[in-house]
């Protein structure tokens, strides 16, 4: 399971109130798109879900437990740019999380553990469409390939929650459509809950099961610092997904495994899979 509960969360920087009394329950396996004007606090909100920032008031719970005060392997993240390490190859980037989590004293795996991690990383690299690029460095990849790599890097840790901050914003439309298809497939095949910030309404309504808008209710210049943004719209796109799809990434995750209804049809209509 991976339910997020955001309870009366405020975020203030000094005198500036960025977010004001945000309450939201994100169901396990939902795909939430977060939209809103520039500067309204979307990235700040995402950083709080990641554990990089703490709410000034209120609390955030993941599966009923207070979110740890720092980023952890249960939350993966992809930013618009610079999510991957330039000095590591594709394979090195995907392996990195495993090396840090698997080896206690040194960030290095040995023997069978390393072989297994490499096999898993190679499979995932294939899943995101980067097979053959294992030994390339990020600078040798296109923007779309780099974002695929960033996804693989986040997914190898099988996060409960995947946080995306305008991950496809810098890609041109053709590449973006391709990566949307990939993103949908990954979401269907894993158990994770996704929260994605985007400026692109079309992207929000194409990918998400729920679209949330943050806005300041009062936006007069003299009030800007005193009132934060909060949820002003909450739109369900599809009924919440209750059942899990057979998973290629996380067979060990809990949750029922039954074929899915309309989500699969949706993929079928995009030509991704046969109905
Ligand atoms: N570390 C920080 N210290 C002080 N103020 C901050 C900090 N981080 C963000 N802010 C302020 O919080 C507000 C919200 O910023 P945030 O980056 O969350 O907006 P956003 O909705 O993601 O905007 P954009 O759509 O442009 O990415 C801004 O006014 C910003 O200046
Ligand atoms: Mg932002």
PDB file of C-alpha atoms and ligand atoms in Angstrom:
ATOM      1  CA  UNK A   1       0.000   0.000   0.000  1.00  0.00           C
ATOM      2  CA  UNK A   2       1.105   3.568  -0.432  1.00  0.00           C
ATOM      3  CA  UNK A   3      -1.536   5.996   0.810  1.00  0.00           C
ATOM      4  CA  UNK A   4      -0.460   9.562   1.473  1.00  0.00           C
ATOM      5  CA  UNK A   5      -2.311  11.673   3.997  1.00  0.00           C
ATOM      6  CA  UNK A   6      -1.559  15.362   4.117  1.00  0.00           C
ATOM      7  CA  UNK A   7      -3.185  16.883   7.180  1.00  0.00           C
ATOM      8  CA  UNK A   8      -3.561  20.642   7.568  1.00  0.00           C
ATOM      9  CA  UNK A   9      -0.111  21.318   6.206  1.00  0.00           C
ATOM     10  CA  UNK A  10       1.285  24.849   6.196  1.00  0.00           C
ATOM     11  CA  UNK A  11       4.638  25.914   4.840  1.00  0.00           C
ATOM     12  CA  UNK A  12       6.153  29.250   5.682  1.00  0.00           C
ATOM     13  CA  UNK A  13       9.537  30.706   4.833  1.00  0.00           C
ATOM     14  CA  UNK A  14      10.093  33.496   7.342  1.00  0.00           C
ATOM     15  CA  UNK A  15       7.151  35.857   6.978  1.00  0.00           C
ATOM     16  CA  UNK A  16       6.083  34.385   3.679  1.00  0.00           C
ATOM     17  CA  UNK A  17       3.263  31.869   3.778  1.00  0.00           C
ATOM     18  CA  UNK A  18       3.712  29.598   0.777  1.00  0.00           C
ATOM     19  CA  UNK A  19       1.121  26.917   1.476  1.00  0.00           C
ATOM     20  CA  UNK A  20      -1.878  27.330   3.691  1.00  0.00           C
ATOM     21  CA  UNK A  21      -3.830  24.553   5.357  1.00  0.00           C
ATOM     22  CA  UNK A  22      -3.468  21.890   2.678  1.00  0.00           C
ATOM     23  CA  UNK A  23      -5.348  18.670   3.449  1.00  0.00           C
ATOM     24  CA  UNK A  24      -5.425  15.835   0.987  1.00  0.00           C
ATOM     25  CA  UNK A  25      -5.607  12.058   0.989  1.00  0.00           C
ATOM     26  CA  UNK A  26      -3.958  10.401  -1.980  1.00  0.00           C
ATOM     27  CA  UNK A  27      -5.175   6.839  -2.377  1.00  0.00           C
ATOM     28  CA  UNK A  28      -2.715   4.039  -2.806  1.00  0.00           C
ATOM     29  CA  UNK A  29      -1.765   3.725  -6.491  1.00  0.00           C
ATOM     30  CA  UNK A  30      -3.342   7.010  -7.504  1.00  0.00           C
ATOM     31  CA  UNK A  31      -1.656   9.204 -10.119  1.00  0.00           C
ATOM     32  CA  UNK A  32      -2.048  12.793  -8.996  1.00  0.00           C
ATOM     33  CA  UNK A  33      -1.133  15.702 -11.245  1.00  0.00           C
ATOM     34  CA  UNK A  34      -0.456  18.916  -9.375  1.00  0.00           C
ATOM     35  CA  UNK A  35      -1.000  22.123 -11.307  1.00  0.00           C
ATOM     36  CA  UNK A  36      -1.009  25.810 -10.413  1.00  0.00           C
ATOM     37  CA  UNK A  37       0.610  29.133 -11.212  1.00  0.00           C
ATOM     38  CA  UNK A  38       4.344  29.590 -10.996  1.00  0.00           C
ATOM     39  CA  UNK A  39       5.497  30.214  -7.448  1.00  0.00           C
ATOM     40  CA  UNK A  40       2.383  28.816  -5.761  1.00  0.00           C
ATOM     41  CA  UNK A  41       4.350  26.159  -3.905  1.00  0.00           C
ATOM     42  CA  UNK A  42       4.095  23.001  -6.021  1.00  0.00           C
ATOM     43  CA  UNK A  43       7.784  22.137  -5.800  1.00  0.00           C
ATOM     44  CA  UNK A  44       7.800  23.039  -2.123  1.00  0.00           C
ATOM     45  CA  UNK A  45       4.916  20.626  -1.587  1.00  0.00           C
ATOM     46  CA  UNK A  46       6.750  17.885  -3.470  1.00  0.00           C
ATOM     47  CA  UNK A  47       9.901  18.512  -1.435  1.00  0.00           C
ATOM     48  CA  UNK A  48       7.829  18.025   1.715  1.00  0.00           C
ATOM     49  CA  UNK A  49       6.538  14.701   0.380  1.00  0.00           C
ATOM     50  CA  UNK A  50      10.133  13.742  -0.341  1.00  0.00           C
ATOM     51  CA  UNK A  51      11.223  14.702   3.181  1.00  0.00           C
ATOM     52  CA  UNK A  52      13.625  17.393   1.987  1.00  0.00           C
ATOM     53  CA  UNK A  53      11.509  20.069   3.665  1.00  0.00           C
ATOM     54  CA  UNK A  54       9.340  19.927   6.758  1.00  0.00           C
ATOM     55  CA  UNK A  55       5.875  21.434   7.080  1.00  0.00           C
ATOM     56  CA  UNK A  56       5.777  24.369   9.488  1.00  0.00           C
ATOM     57  CA  UNK A  57       2.409  23.116  10.720  1.00  0.00           C
ATOM     58  CA  UNK A  58       0.421  19.951  10.115  1.00  0.00           C
ATOM     59  CA  UNK A  59       1.689  16.509   9.219  1.00  0.00           C
ATOM     60  CA  UNK A  60       2.201  14.099   6.358  1.00  0.00           C
ATOM     61  CA  UNK A  61       1.587  10.373   6.758  1.00  0.00           C
ATOM     62  CA  UNK A  62       2.577   7.535   4.454  1.00  0.00           C
ATOM     63  CA  UNK A  63       0.463   4.462   5.126  1.00  0.00           C
ATOM     64  CA  UNK A  64      -0.557   5.886   8.471  1.00  0.00           C
ATOM     65  CA  UNK A  65       2.986   6.586   9.659  1.00  0.00           C
ATOM     66  CA  UNK A  66       4.581   9.977   9.959  1.00  0.00           C
ATOM     67  CA  UNK A  67       6.840  10.606   7.007  1.00  0.00           C
ATOM     68  CA  UNK A  68      10.499  10.282   8.036  1.00  0.00           C
ATOM     69  CA  UNK A  69      12.224  13.649   8.253  1.00  0.00           C
ATOM     70  CA  UNK A  70      14.560  12.835   5.379  1.00  0.00           C
ATOM     71  CA  UNK A  71      14.359  11.309   1.907  1.00  0.00           C
ATOM     72  CA  UNK A  72      14.323   7.500   1.877  1.00  0.00           C
ATOM     73  CA  UNK A  73      14.077   4.622  -0.590  1.00  0.00           C
ATOM     74  CA  UNK A  74      10.286   4.502  -0.299  1.00  0.00           C
ATOM     75  CA  UNK A  75      10.115   7.826  -2.157  1.00  0.00           C
ATOM     76  CA  UNK A  76      11.672   8.185  -5.586  1.00  0.00           C
ATOM     77  CA  UNK A  77      12.032  11.498  -7.351  1.00  0.00           C
ATOM     78  CA  UNK A  78      12.605  12.813 -10.864  1.00  0.00           C
ATOM     79  CA  UNK A  79      13.167  16.504 -11.523  1.00  0.00           C
ATOM     80  CA  UNK A  80      12.908  18.420 -14.767  1.00  0.00           C
ATOM     81  CA  UNK A  81      16.674  18.243 -15.169  1.00  0.00           C
ATOM     82  CA  UNK A  82      19.776  17.037 -13.408  1.00  0.00           C
ATOM     83  CA  UNK A  83      18.283  14.008 -11.694  1.00  0.00           C
ATOM     84  CA  UNK A  84      21.094  11.762 -12.895  1.00  0.00           C
ATOM     85  CA  UNK A  85      24.797  11.851 -12.130  1.00  0.00           C
ATOM     86  CA  UNK A  86      26.900  13.034 -15.080  1.00  0.00           C
ATOM     87  CA  UNK A  87      30.034  11.118 -14.060  1.00  0.00           C
ATOM     88  CA  UNK A  88      28.265   7.742 -13.966  1.00  0.00           C
ATOM     89  CA  UNK A  89      27.203   5.621 -16.931  1.00  0.00           C
ATOM     90  CA  UNK A  90      23.590   4.638 -17.533  1.00  0.00           C
ATOM     91  CA  UNK A  91      24.202   1.352 -15.729  1.00  0.00           C
ATOM     92  CA  UNK A  92      26.095   3.119 -12.937  1.00  0.00           C
ATOM     93  CA  UNK A  93      23.260   5.585 -12.433  1.00  0.00           C
ATOM     94  CA  UNK A  94      20.631   2.859 -12.193  1.00  0.00           C
ATOM     95  CA  UNK A  95      22.805   0.739  -9.876  1.00  0.00           C
ATOM     96  CA  UNK A  96      23.574   3.590  -7.542  1.00  0.00           C
ATOM     97  CA  UNK A  97      20.573   3.294  -5.231  1.00  0.00           C
ATOM     98  CA  UNK A  98      21.118  -0.440  -4.868  1.00  0.00           C
ATOM     99  CA  UNK A  99      24.772   0.087  -4.031  1.00  0.00           C
ATOM    100  CA  UNK A 100      23.970   2.590  -1.327  1.00  0.00           C
ATOM    101  CA  UNK A 101      21.172   0.543   0.194  1.00  0.00           C
ATOM    102  CA  UNK A 102      22.746  -2.907  -0.212  1.00  0.00           C
ATOM    103  CA  UNK A 103      26.216  -2.282   1.108  1.00  0.00           C
ATOM    104  CA  UNK A 104      26.495  -1.284   4.713  1.00  0.00           C
ATOM    105  CA  UNK A 105      29.894   0.284   4.962  1.00  0.00           C
ATOM    106  CA  UNK A 106      30.964   1.037   1.426  1.00  0.00           C
ATOM    107  CA  UNK A 107      28.703   2.108  -1.407  1.00  0.00           C
ATOM    108  CA  UNK A 108      29.676  -0.965  -3.375  1.00  0.00           C
ATOM    109  CA  UNK A 109      28.145  -4.390  -3.876  1.00  0.00           C
ATOM    110  CA  UNK A 110      30.147  -7.573  -4.378  1.00  0.00           C
ATOM    111  CA  UNK A 111      29.648 -11.090  -5.697  1.00  0.00           C
ATOM    112  CA  UNK A 112      26.148 -12.451  -6.162  1.00  0.00           C
ATOM    113  CA  UNK A 113      24.507  -9.322  -4.739  1.00  0.00           C
ATOM    114  CA  UNK A 114      26.261  -7.250  -7.373  1.00  0.00           C
ATOM    115  CA  UNK A 115      25.413  -9.659 -10.178  1.00  0.00           C
ATOM    116  CA  UNK A 116      21.747  -9.655  -9.165  1.00  0.00           C
ATOM    117  CA  UNK A 117      21.675  -5.876  -8.940  1.00  0.00           C
ATOM    118  CA  UNK A 118      23.267  -5.584 -12.391  1.00  0.00           C
ATOM    119  CA  UNK A 119      20.745  -8.014 -13.885  1.00  0.00           C
ATOM    120  CA  UNK A 120      17.892  -6.055 -12.334  1.00  0.00           C
ATOM    121  CA  UNK A 121      19.334  -2.749 -13.520  1.00  0.00           C
ATOM    122  CA  UNK A 122      19.779  -4.066 -17.072  1.00  0.00           C
ATOM    123  CA  UNK A 123      16.199  -5.305 -17.147  1.00  0.00           C
ATOM    124  CA  UNK A 124      14.919  -1.948 -15.985  1.00  0.00           C
ATOM    125  CA  UNK A 125      17.115  -0.122 -18.505  1.00  0.00           C
ATOM    126  CA  UNK A 126      15.432  -2.255 -21.156  1.00  0.00           C
ATOM    127  CA  UNK A 127      11.981  -1.517 -19.741  1.00  0.00           C
ATOM    128  CA  UNK A 128      12.514   2.216 -20.137  1.00  0.00           C
ATOM    129  CA  UNK A 129      13.805   1.759 -23.687  1.00  0.00           C
ATOM    130  CA  UNK A 130      17.527   2.312 -23.090  1.00  0.00           C
ATOM    131  CA  UNK A 131      18.857  -1.151 -23.894  1.00  0.00           C
ATOM    132  CA  UNK A 132      22.218  -0.778 -25.612  1.00  0.00           C
ATOM    133  CA  UNK A 133      22.991   2.498 -23.860  1.00  0.00           C
ATOM    134  CA  UNK A 134      24.199   0.915 -20.611  1.00  0.00           C
ATOM    135  CA  UNK A 135      27.757   2.201 -20.960  1.00  0.00           C
ATOM    136  CA  UNK A 136      26.938   5.708 -22.156  1.00  0.00           C
ATOM    137  CA  UNK A 137      27.217   8.792 -19.990  1.00  0.00           C
ATOM    138  CA  UNK A 138      24.254  11.168 -19.533  1.00  0.00           C
ATOM    139  CA  UNK A 139      25.921  13.807 -21.736  1.00  0.00           C
ATOM    140  CA  UNK A 140      25.783  11.288 -24.597  1.00  0.00           C
ATOM    141  CA  UNK A 141      22.001  10.881 -24.231  1.00  0.00           C
ATOM    142  CA  UNK A 142      19.151  13.033 -25.542  1.00  0.00           C
ATOM    143  CA  UNK A 143      16.928  14.850 -23.057  1.00  0.00           C
ATOM    144  CA  UNK A 144      14.231  12.209 -23.413  1.00  0.00           C
ATOM    145  CA  UNK A 145      16.748   9.426 -22.810  1.00  0.00           C
ATOM    146  CA  UNK A 146      18.055  11.210 -19.729  1.00  0.00           C
ATOM    147  CA  UNK A 147      14.553  11.398 -18.291  1.00  0.00           C
ATOM    148  CA  UNK A 148      14.036   7.689 -19.036  1.00  0.00           C
ATOM    149  CA  UNK A 149      17.255   7.064 -17.176  1.00  0.00           C
ATOM    150  CA  UNK A 150      16.076   9.198 -14.262  1.00  0.00           C
ATOM    151  CA  UNK A 151      12.878   7.119 -14.146  1.00  0.00           C
ATOM    152  CA  UNK A 152      14.847   3.866 -14.130  1.00  0.00           C
ATOM    153  CA  UNK A 153      17.102   5.244 -11.404  1.00  0.00           C
ATOM    154  CA  UNK A 154      14.078   6.041  -9.234  1.00  0.00           C
ATOM    155  CA  UNK A 155      12.214   2.819 -10.034  1.00  0.00           C
ATOM    156  CA  UNK A 156      14.969   0.367  -9.171  1.00  0.00           C
ATOM    157  CA  UNK A 157      14.369   1.138  -5.517  1.00  0.00           C
ATOM    158  CA  UNK A 158      10.689   0.153  -5.958  1.00  0.00           C
ATOM    159  CA  UNK A 159       9.485   3.321  -4.283  1.00  0.00           C
ATOM    160  CA  UNK A 160       6.025   3.390  -2.758  1.00  0.00           C
ATOM    161  CA  UNK A 161       5.679   6.939  -3.979  1.00  0.00           C
ATOM    162  CA  UNK A 162       7.166   8.415  -7.132  1.00  0.00           C
ATOM    163  CA  UNK A 163       7.487  12.197  -7.102  1.00  0.00           C
ATOM    164  CA  UNK A 164       7.884  13.963 -10.429  1.00  0.00           C
ATOM    165  CA  UNK A 165       8.600  17.691 -10.698  1.00  0.00           C
ATOM    166  CA  UNK A 166       7.895  18.735 -14.283  1.00  0.00           C
ATOM    167  CA  UNK A 167       9.849  15.698 -15.444  1.00  0.00           C
ATOM    168  CA  UNK A 168       8.892  16.021 -19.091  1.00  0.00           C
ATOM    169  CA  UNK A 169       8.625  19.808 -19.280  1.00  0.00           C
ATOM    170  CA  UNK A 170      11.847  20.277 -21.225  1.00  0.00           C
ATOM    171  CA  UNK A 171      11.125  17.614 -23.848  1.00  0.00           C
ATOM    172  CA  UNK A 172       9.802  18.328 -27.297  1.00  0.00           C
ATOM    173  CA  UNK A 173       6.255  17.143 -28.063  1.00  0.00           C
ATOM    174  CA  UNK A 174       7.066  13.926 -29.950  1.00  0.00           C
ATOM    175  CA  UNK A 175       9.479  12.701 -27.287  1.00  0.00           C
ATOM    176  CA  UNK A 176       7.053  13.761 -24.626  1.00  0.00           C
ATOM    177  CA  UNK A 177       4.252  11.646 -26.118  1.00  0.00           C
ATOM    178  CA  UNK A 178       6.577   8.634 -26.173  1.00  0.00           C
ATOM    179  CA  UNK A 179       7.589   9.086 -22.585  1.00  0.00           C
ATOM    180  CA  UNK A 180       3.917   9.528 -21.592  1.00  0.00           C
ATOM    181  CA  UNK A 181       3.199   6.077 -23.000  1.00  0.00           C
ATOM    182  CA  UNK A 182       6.132   4.714 -21.032  1.00  0.00           C
ATOM    183  CA  UNK A 183       5.010   6.483 -17.869  1.00  0.00           C
ATOM    184  CA  UNK A 184       1.510   5.030 -18.157  1.00  0.00           C
ATOM    185  CA  UNK A 185       2.890   1.568 -18.631  1.00  0.00           C
ATOM    186  CA  UNK A 186       5.225   1.890 -15.645  1.00  0.00           C
ATOM    187  CA  UNK A 187       2.399   3.136 -13.488  1.00  0.00           C
ATOM    188  CA  UNK A 188       0.194   0.234 -14.524  1.00  0.00           C
ATOM    189  CA  UNK A 189       2.859  -2.359 -13.970  1.00  0.00           C
ATOM    190  CA  UNK A 190       4.014  -1.154 -10.569  1.00  0.00           C
ATOM    191  CA  UNK A 191       2.187  -0.564  -7.313  1.00  0.00           C
ATOM    192  CA  UNK A 192       3.375   2.964  -6.786  1.00  0.00           C
ATOM    193  CA  UNK A 193       1.470   6.130  -6.053  1.00  0.00           C
ATOM    194  CA  UNK A 194       2.578   8.977  -8.316  1.00  0.00           C
ATOM    195  CA  UNK A 195       2.488  12.713  -7.612  1.00  0.00           C
ATOM    196  CA  UNK A 196       3.540  14.757 -10.637  1.00  0.00           C
ATOM    197  CA  UNK A 197       3.876  18.517 -10.903  1.00  0.00           C
ATOM    198  CA  UNK A 198       3.219  19.835 -14.376  1.00  0.00           C
ATOM    199  CA  UNK A 199       2.434  23.090 -16.144  1.00  0.00           C
ATOM    200  CA  UNK A 200       0.885  21.224 -19.010  1.00  0.00           C
ATOM    201  CA  UNK A 201      -2.861  20.670 -18.540  1.00  0.00           C
ATOM    202  CA  UNK A 202      -2.951  18.229 -21.375  1.00  0.00           C
ATOM    203  CA  UNK A 203      -0.258  16.170 -19.753  1.00  0.00           C
ATOM    204  CA  UNK A 204      -2.124  16.336 -16.435  1.00  0.00           C
ATOM    205  CA  UNK A 205      -5.366  15.077 -17.946  1.00  0.00           C
ATOM    206  CA  UNK A 206      -3.636  12.470 -20.116  1.00  0.00           C
ATOM    207  CA  UNK A 207      -1.673  10.800 -17.366  1.00  0.00           C
ATOM    208  CA  UNK A 208      -3.339  11.405 -14.043  1.00  0.00           C
ATOM    209  CA  UNK A 209      -6.229   9.746 -12.277  1.00  0.00           C
ATOM    210  CA  UNK A 210      -6.761  12.923 -10.294  1.00  0.00           C
ATOM    211  CA  UNK A 211      -5.832  16.554 -10.969  1.00  0.00           C
ATOM    212  CA  UNK A 212      -5.268  18.922  -8.033  1.00  0.00           C
ATOM    213  CA  UNK A 213      -4.855  22.667  -8.457  1.00  0.00           C
ATOM    214  CA  UNK A 214      -3.043  24.877  -5.957  1.00  0.00           C
ATOM    215  CA  UNK A 215      -3.860  28.563  -5.980  1.00  0.00           C
ATOM    216  CA  UNK A 216      -3.838  31.575  -3.735  1.00  0.00           C
ATOM    217  CA  UNK A 217      -7.374  32.573  -2.994  1.00  0.00           C
ATOM    218  CA  UNK A 218      -6.228  36.164  -2.472  1.00  0.00           C
ATOM    219  CA  UNK A 219      -3.623  37.458  -4.819  1.00  0.00           C
ATOM    220  CA  UNK A 220      -3.405  41.213  -4.215  1.00  0.00           C
ATOM    221  CA  UNK A 221       0.297  42.125  -4.099  1.00  0.00           C
ATOM    222  CA  UNK A 222       0.075  43.342  -0.496  1.00  0.00           C
ATOM    223  CA  UNK A 223      -1.538  40.046   0.551  1.00  0.00           C
ATOM    224  CA  UNK A 224       0.830  37.770  -1.305  1.00  0.00           C
ATOM    225  CA  UNK A 225       3.105  37.089   1.617  1.00  0.00           C
ATOM    226  CA  UNK A 226       0.328  36.736   4.151  1.00  0.00           C
ATOM    227  CA  UNK A 227      -1.821  34.146   2.434  1.00  0.00           C
ATOM    228  CA  UNK A 228      -0.525  30.942   1.020  1.00  0.00           C
ATOM    229  CA  UNK A 229      -1.847  28.776  -1.762  1.00  0.00           C
ATOM    230  CA  UNK A 230      -4.158  25.900  -1.050  1.00  0.00           C
ATOM    231  CA  UNK A 231      -6.185  23.333  -2.980  1.00  0.00           C
ATOM    232  CA  UNK A 232      -8.764  25.087  -5.127  1.00  0.00           C
ATOM    233  CA  UNK A 233      -9.681  22.282  -7.508  1.00  0.00           C
ATOM    234  CA  UNK A 234      -9.767  18.529  -7.146  1.00  0.00           C
ATOM    235  CA  UNK A 235     -10.862  16.645 -10.244  1.00  0.00           C
ATOM    236  CA  UNK A 236     -11.100  12.882 -10.577  1.00  0.00           C
ATOM    237  CA  UNK A 237     -10.294  11.663 -14.059  1.00  0.00           C
ATOM    238  CA  UNK A 238     -10.788   7.954 -13.649  1.00  0.00           C
ATOM    239  CA  UNK A 239     -12.318   6.017 -10.795  1.00  0.00           C
ATOM    240  CA  UNK A 240      -9.626   5.193  -8.257  1.00  0.00           C
ATOM    241  CA  UNK A 241      -7.705   2.109  -9.188  1.00  0.00           C
ATOM    242  CA  UNK A 242      -8.346  -0.536  -6.555  1.00  0.00           C
ATOM    243  CA  UNK A 243      -6.850  -3.652  -8.027  1.00  0.00           C
ATOM    244  CA  UNK A 244      -3.257  -4.184  -9.009  1.00  0.00           C
ATOM    245  CA  UNK A 245      -1.926  -5.237 -12.365  1.00  0.00           C
ATOM    246  CA  UNK A 246       0.545  -8.107 -12.576  1.00  0.00           C
ATOM    247  CA  UNK A 247       3.772  -6.412 -11.753  1.00  0.00           C
ATOM    248  CA  UNK A 248       7.100  -6.796 -13.480  1.00  0.00           C
ATOM    249  CA  UNK A 249       8.943  -4.724 -10.930  1.00  0.00           C
ATOM    250  CA  UNK A 250       7.468  -5.572  -7.578  1.00  0.00           C
ATOM    251  CA  UNK A 251       6.087  -9.081  -7.306  1.00  0.00           C
ATOM    252  CA  UNK A 252       6.772  -8.865  -3.589  1.00  0.00           C
ATOM    253  CA  UNK A 253       4.441  -5.918  -3.050  1.00  0.00           C
ATOM    254  CA  UNK A 254       1.159  -6.392  -1.245  1.00  0.00           C
ATOM    255  CA  UNK A 255      -2.207  -5.815  -2.859  1.00  0.00           C
ATOM    256  CA  UNK A 256      -4.421  -8.015  -4.965  1.00  0.00           C
ATOM    257  CA  UNK A 257      -3.091  -9.055  -8.337  1.00  0.00           C
ATOM    258  CA  UNK A 258      -5.906  -9.207 -10.852  1.00  0.00           C
ATOM    259  CA  UNK A 259      -6.130  -7.965 -14.407  1.00  0.00           C
ATOM    260  CA  UNK A 260      -7.214  -4.398 -14.658  1.00  0.00           C
ATOM    261  CA  UNK A 261     -10.299  -2.897 -16.209  1.00  0.00           C
ATOM    262  CA  UNK A 262     -10.321   0.321 -18.098  1.00  0.00           C
ATOM    263  CA  UNK A 263      -6.700   1.214 -17.415  1.00  0.00           C
ATOM    264  CA  UNK A 264      -5.579  -1.654 -19.591  1.00  0.00           C
ATOM    265  CA  UNK A 265      -8.103  -0.685 -22.257  1.00  0.00           C
ATOM    266  CA  UNK A 266      -6.657   2.743 -22.160  1.00  0.00           C
ATOM    267  CA  UNK A 267      -3.237   1.345 -22.895  1.00  0.00           C
ATOM    268  CA  UNK A 268      -4.657  -0.895 -25.564  1.00  0.00           C
ATOM    269  CA  UNK A 269      -6.134   2.089 -27.324  1.00  0.00           C
ATOM    270  CA  UNK A 270      -2.742   3.757 -27.322  1.00  0.00           C
ATOM    271  CA  UNK A 271      -1.375   0.746 -29.146  1.00  0.00           C
ATOM    272  CA  UNK A 272       0.847  -0.151 -26.213  1.00  0.00           C
ATOM    273  CA  UNK A 273      -0.701  -3.557 -25.469  1.00  0.00           C
ATOM    274  CA  UNK A 274      -3.298  -5.843 -26.968  1.00  0.00           C
ATOM    275  CA  UNK A 275      -6.717  -5.770 -25.255  1.00  0.00           C
TER     276      UNK A 275
HETATM  277  N1  LIG B   1      14.182  27.394   0.392  1.00  0.00           N
HETATM  278  C1  LIG B   1      13.381  28.442   0.249  1.00  0.00           C
HETATM  279  N2  LIG B   1      13.547  29.550   0.988  1.00  0.00           N
HETATM  280  C2  LIG B   1      12.734  30.609   0.866  1.00  0.00           C
HETATM  281  N3  LIG B   1      11.693  30.679   0.018  1.00  0.00           N
HETATM  282  C3  LIG B   1      11.474  29.616  -0.751  1.00  0.00           C
HETATM  283  C4  LIG B   1      12.289  28.453  -0.677  1.00  0.00           C
HETATM  284  N4  LIG B   1      11.812  27.533  -1.571  1.00  0.00           N
HETATM  285  C5  LIG B   1      10.771  28.123  -2.164  1.00  0.00           C
HETATM  286  N5  LIG B   1      10.560  29.373  -1.685  1.00  0.00           N
HETATM  287  C6  LIG B   1       9.483  30.269  -2.089  1.00  0.00           C
HETATM  288  O1  LIG B   1       8.280  29.554  -2.055  1.00  0.00           O
HETATM  289  C7  LIG B   1       7.438  29.943  -3.120  1.00  0.00           C
HETATM  290  C8  LIG B   1       6.996  28.719  -3.882  1.00  0.00           C
HETATM  291  O2  LIG B   1       8.086  28.164  -4.588  1.00  0.00           O
HETATM  292  P1  LIG B   1       7.974  26.822  -5.419  1.00  0.00           P
HETATM  293  O3  LIG B   1       9.278  26.595  -6.027  1.00  0.00           O
HETATM  294  O4  LIG B   1       7.412  25.773  -4.541  1.00  0.00           O
HETATM  295  O5  LIG B   1       6.888  27.226  -6.504  1.00  0.00           O
HETATM  296  P2  LIG B   1       6.354  26.377  -7.738  1.00  0.00           P
HETATM  297  O6  LIG B   1       4.871  26.332  -7.637  1.00  0.00           O
HETATM  298  O7  LIG B   1       7.070  25.089  -7.829  1.00  0.00           O
HETATM  299  O8  LIG B   1       6.759  27.320  -8.963  1.00  0.00           O
HETATM  300  P3  LIG B   1       7.178  26.936 -10.470  1.00  0.00           P
HETATM  301  O9  LIG B   1       5.914  26.544 -11.159  1.00  0.00           O
HETATM  302  O10 LIG B   1       7.734  28.212 -11.015  1.00  0.00           O
HETATM  303  O11 LIG B   1       8.177  25.828 -10.418  1.00  0.00           O
HETATM  304  C9  LIG B   1       8.222  30.941  -3.953  1.00  0.00           C
HETATM  305  O12 LIG B   1       7.802  32.237  -3.614  1.00  0.00           O
HETATM  306  C10 LIG B   1       9.638  30.713  -3.529  1.00  0.00           C
HETATM  307  O13 LIG B   1      10.371  31.891  -3.609  1.00  0.00           O
HETATM  308 MG1  LIG B   2       8.412  24.269  -9.223  1.00  0.00          MG
END
